[in-house]
Amino acid sequence: MKELTTYKLKLTTLSPVHIGTGEDFEPTNYVIDAGTLYEFDEVIFYKSLSDLDKKALDTKLGSGWLEIIEFYKTKKEEGKKVAIYECPVSKEIQDKYNARNPNQLMINKTFKDPNTFRVIIPGSSIKGMLDTIFKIYPPESSNEERQKLIISDALMLEGKTEIGYSNRKHRYKDKDGKGIPQMVEVVSAHSTFIFTLKSPYHFNDIQALMQKYHQDRENSRYKQDEKSFIARIGKYSGKEYMVFNGKNVTNKDGNPLATHSLFSSDTLKNEQFGWVKIEIINDENYQKAFVEIENSVQSYHKLKNEKLSETLKKIEQNKKEREEKEREKIRLAEEEKSRKEKEEYEEKVRLASMSPFQILVESIIQEGKKQSMSEIASLVKALTVDNAFENDRCEAAHYIKVKMEAAKGEWLPDGNPAKDKATKRTHAVMKILEECKKM
């Protein structure tokens, strides 16, 4: 039985790497602004909205994705404030998001720790590559040799992610590829990770097998050195990197592979996926890197908790402000109700103290106001045209005369009634007063 050896290893991405998860950035849990995707929790986002915005969003929930996305675009700042993860996107994706009627906005996520959003390369992704070169394939549970190959998840030390397009390209440049470009999140080149490998195989054996493995493949463009080996991992690496013998690999129809997937972004054009360099590091460097990762994780959690606390505090504050506004609204409504009730009561008291003639005069004046008529014009019309003062014509005429004399420019007995309305009204009242003298 071979003795197991544990190796401390550093993995460096040489080209974009995408580890598929089956999960996507969905257009209802992110916004894109100024070249950056901001992912957020939909519940927290909703709670952060004003009551007016909540109502606006509620009305769009039954209208389909596009209506909701258009609403989110108008609330980018709100989304950015509650973001739990940020990732750069290419200009092409930004432009697509900004389009009037965007579609197909699902973006494939790469594998990350759900608690810290730090990228992880699962040990299973690395083990799959080693299984191939050692010809130890799952799911043979009795495969003792495979069970002894133990690989930890690779934890990110330094690096970043970005979002671009996976394009299906023809291997012959003079031919066009097939398929719809897919938006994907990748680990950028030059990102570094650490992990451990416990194996019955010596590191030199792995290097030798990997070197032969790549010699069978025409597009193996990276070279290993004495302390490292080159590997290809993740989705879009190509079918020829999923089998031991890379020569004469065919598609499902038995024909030579004609296309492959390449990554494009603002800085890369048709770049191959999945190339990584794996090298041995000593215990001191491994422990130092591990401590750096632990410190970064702790700092992340501290900042996350502070941001979450601040966000929840603002949401609670906004809630209290809304409740206070609602209480103030109710208070003002009650005051307005009391004021109106008081006015109505005082009006009833006033009317109760008035004579029938005074009540009639008041009603005529109020009706005239509805028609934008002056008090005097309303009373004169009621007296001379409508015959509203049927039993009180003389009293009404005297009352109106007194009001006209008190008003500037209304009582004009010497004017021309054909040219002046005030004179015409004056003569009409004077006529009735003359009739009253004869009675």
mmCIF file of N, CA and C in Angstrom, residues 274-317:
data_model
loop_
_atom_site.group_PDB
_atom_site.id
_atom_site.type_symbol
_atom_site.label_atom_id
_atom_site.label_comp_id
_atom_site.label_asym_id
_atom_site.label_seq_id
_atom_site.Cartn_x
_atom_site.Cartn_y
_atom_site.Cartn_z
ATOM 1 N N GLY A 274 -10.634 28.010 -18.518
ATOM 2 C CA GLY A 274 -10.242 26.942 -17.612
ATOM 3 C C GLY A 274 -8.782 26.658 -17.363
ATOM 4 N N TRP A 275 -7.851 27.413 -17.939
ATOM 5 C CA TRP A 275 -6.437 27.093 -17.738
ATOM 6 C C TRP A 275 -5.965 27.551 -16.356
ATOM 7 N N VAL A 276 -5.298 26.648 -15.637
ATOM 8 C CA VAL A 276 -4.769 26.965 -14.304
ATOM 9 C C VAL A 276 -3.365 26.383 -14.147
ATOM 10 N N LYS A 277 -2.610 27.006 -13.269
ATOM 11 C CA LYS A 277 -1.282 26.508 -12.904
ATOM 12 C C LYS A 277 -1.332 26.080 -11.439
ATOM 13 N N ILE A 278 -0.853 24.872 -11.150
ATOM 14 C CA ILE A 278 -0.855 24.347 -9.785
ATOM 15 C C ILE A 278 0.586 24.072 -9.373
ATOM 16 N N GLU A 279 1.001 24.664 -8.254
ATOM 17 C CA GLU A 279 2.393 24.540 -7.819
ATOM 18 C C GLU A 279 2.471 24.240 -6.322
ATOM 19 N N ILE A 280 3.562 23.605 -5.943
ATOM 20 C CA ILE A 280 3.797 23.295 -4.528
ATOM 21 C C ILE A 280 4.280 24.544 -3.798
ATOM 22 N N ILE A 281 3.770 24.757 -2.591
ATOM 23 C CA ILE A 281 4.285 25.811 -1.721
ATOM 24 C C ILE A 281 4.626 25.180 -0.369
ATOM 25 N N ASN A 282 5.514 25.829 0.376
ATOM 26 C CA ASN A 282 5.905 25.256 1.668
ATOM 27 C C ASN A 282 4.849 25.546 2.738
ATOM 28 N N ASP A 283 4.983 24.891 3.868
ATOM 29 C CA ASP A 283 4.005 25.027 4.948
ATOM 30 C C ASP A 283 3.883 26.470 5.433
ATOM 31 N N GLU A 284 5.021 27.154 5.514
ATOM 32 C CA GLU A 284 5.002 28.534 6.013
ATOM 33 C C GLU A 284 4.159 29.434 5.118
ATOM 34 N N ASN A 285 4.376 29.337 3.804
ATOM 35 C CA ASN A 285 3.608 30.158 2.865
ATOM 36 C C ASN A 285 2.130 29.768 2.857
ATOM 37 N N TYR A 286 1.879 28.470 3.013
ATOM 38 C CA TYR A 286 0.489 28.004 3.038
ATOM 39 C C TYR A 286 -0.227 28.574 4.265
ATOM 40 N N GLN A 287 0.402 28.467 5.434
ATOM 41 C CA GLN A 287 -0.217 28.958 6.661
ATOM 42 C C GLN A 287 -0.405 30.476 6.615
ATOM 43 N N LYS A 288 0.574 31.164 6.054
ATOM 44 C CA LYS A 288 0.471 32.615 5.921
ATOM 45 C C LYS A 288 -0.721 32.979 5.032
ATOM 46 N N ALA A 289 -0.857 32.269 3.932
ATOM 47 C CA ALA A 289 -1.978 32.523 3.021
ATOM 48 C C ALA A 289 -3.307 32.197 3.690
ATOM 49 N N PHE A 290 -3.329 31.102 4.446
ATOM 50 C CA PHE A 290 -4.561 30.682 5.118
ATOM 51 C C PHE A 290 -5.003 31.740 6.131
ATOM 52 N N VAL A 291 -4.031 32.303 6.870
ATOM 53 C CA VAL A 291 -4.345 33.354 7.846
ATOM 54 C C VAL A 291 -4.894 34.589 7.130
ATOM 55 N N GLU A 292 -4.305 34.937 5.984
ATOM 56 C CA GLU A 292 -4.793 36.078 5.207
ATOM 57 C C GLU A 292 -6.245 35.869 4.795
ATOM 58 N N ILE A 293 -6.548 34.646 4.361
ATOM 59 C CA ILE A 293 -7.921 34.337 3.961
ATOM 60 C C ILE A 293 -8.867 34.450 5.151
ATOM 61 N N GLU A 294 -8.456 33.892 6.287
ATOM 62 C CA GLU A 294 -9.288 33.955 7.496
ATOM 63 C C GLU A 294 -9.536 35.403 7.905
ATOM 64 N N ASN A 295 -8.494 36.228 7.841
ATOM 65 C CA ASN A 295 -8.648 37.642 8.203
ATOM 66 C C ASN A 295 -9.592 38.356 7.235
ATOM 67 N N SER A 296 -9.470 38.028 5.946
ATOM 68 C CA SER A 296 -10.355 38.634 4.947
ATOM 69 C C SER A 296 -11.803 38.240 5.189
ATOM 70 N N VAL A 297 -12.010 36.965 5.539
ATOM 71 C CA VAL A 297 -13.366 36.479 5.809
ATOM 72 C C VAL A 297 -13.950 37.191 7.027
ATOM 73 N N GLN A 298 -13.139 37.328 8.082
ATOM 74 C CA GLN A 298 -13.613 38.010 9.287
ATOM 75 C C GLN A 298 -13.937 39.479 8.999
ATOM 76 N N SER A 299 -13.073 40.120 8.202
ATOM 77 C CA SER A 299 -13.321 41.518 7.841
ATOM 78 C C SER A 299 -14.599 41.639 7.030
ATOM 79 N N TYR A 300 -14.800 40.665 6.123
ATOM 80 C CA TYR A 300 -16.015 40.680 5.310
ATOM 81 C C TYR A 300 -17.253 40.590 6.189
ATOM 82 N N HIS A 301 -17.246 39.621 7.123
ATOM 83 C CA HIS A 301 -18.404 39.441 8.000
ATOM 84 C C HIS A 301 -18.652 40.688 8.845
ATOM 85 N N LYS A 302 -17.570 41.323 9.302
ATOM 86 C CA LYS A 302 -17.722 42.536 10.101
ATOM 87 C C LYS A 302 -18.379 43.636 9.277
ATOM 88 N N LEU A 303 -17.857 43.855 8.060
ATOM 89 C CA LEU A 303 -18.426 44.886 7.195
ATOM 90 C C LEU A 303 -19.853 44.542 6.791
ATOM 91 N N LYS A 304 -20.080 43.245 6.513
ATOM 92 C CA LYS A 304 -21.418 42.802 6.128
ATOM 93 C C LYS A 304 -22.414 43.067 7.246
ATOM 94 N N ASN A 305 -22.027 42.710 8.474
ATOM 95 C CA ASN A 305 -22.919 42.911 9.616
ATOM 96 C C ASN A 305 -23.171 44.396 9.868
ATOM 97 N N GLU A 306 -22.108 45.205 9.698
ATOM 98 C CA GLU A 306 -22.270 46.647 9.891
ATOM 99 C C GLU A 306 -23.208 47.224 8.834
ATOM 100 N N LYS A 307 -23.015 46.781 7.581
ATOM 101 C CA LYS A 307 -23.862 47.278 6.502
ATOM 102 C C LYS A 307 -25.296 46.811 6.685
ATOM 103 N N LEU A 308 -25.461 45.529 7.052
ATOM 104 C CA LEU A 308 -26.806 44.996 7.268
ATOM 105 C C LEU A 308 -27.485 45.726 8.419
ATOM 106 N N SER A 309 -26.714 45.955 9.500
ATOM 107 C CA SER A 309 -27.266 46.666 10.651
ATOM 108 C C SER A 309 -27.702 48.069 10.259
ATOM 109 N N GLU A 310 -26.862 48.744 9.458
ATOM 110 C CA GLU A 310 -27.187 50.094 9.011
ATOM 111 C C GLU A 310 -28.410 50.079 8.101
ATOM 112 N N THR A 311 -28.472 49.075 7.210
ATOM 113 C CA THR A 311 -29.615 48.963 6.304
ATOM 114 C C THR A 311 -30.905 48.735 7.076
ATOM 115 N N LEU A 312 -30.866 47.788 8.020
ATOM 116 C CA LEU A 312 -32.056 47.490 8.823
ATOM 117 C C LEU A 312 -32.448 48.697 9.676
ATOM 118 N N LYS A 313 -31.426 49.428 10.153
ATOM 119 C CA LYS A 313 -31.692 50.626 10.949
ATOM 120 C C LYS A 313 -32.423 51.668 10.104
ATOM 121 N N LYS A 314 -31.966 51.834 8.852
ATOM 122 C CA LYS A 314 -32.608 52.802 7.963
ATOM 123 C C LYS A 314 -34.027 52.366 7.625
ATOM 124 N N ILE A 315 -34.201 51.056 7.400
ATOM 125 C CA ILE A 315 -35.540 50.543 7.103
ATOM 126 C C ILE A 315 -36.475 50.801 8.283
ATOM 127 N N GLU A 316 -35.978 50.540 9.499
ATOM 128 C CA GLU A 316 -36.785 50.766 10.703
ATOM 129 C C GLU A 316 -37.075 52.255 10.885
ATOM 130 N N GLN A 317 -36.060 53.079 10.593
ATOM 131 C CA GLN A 317 -36.239 54.526 10.706
ATOM 132 C C GLN A 317 -37.285 55.016 9.708
#
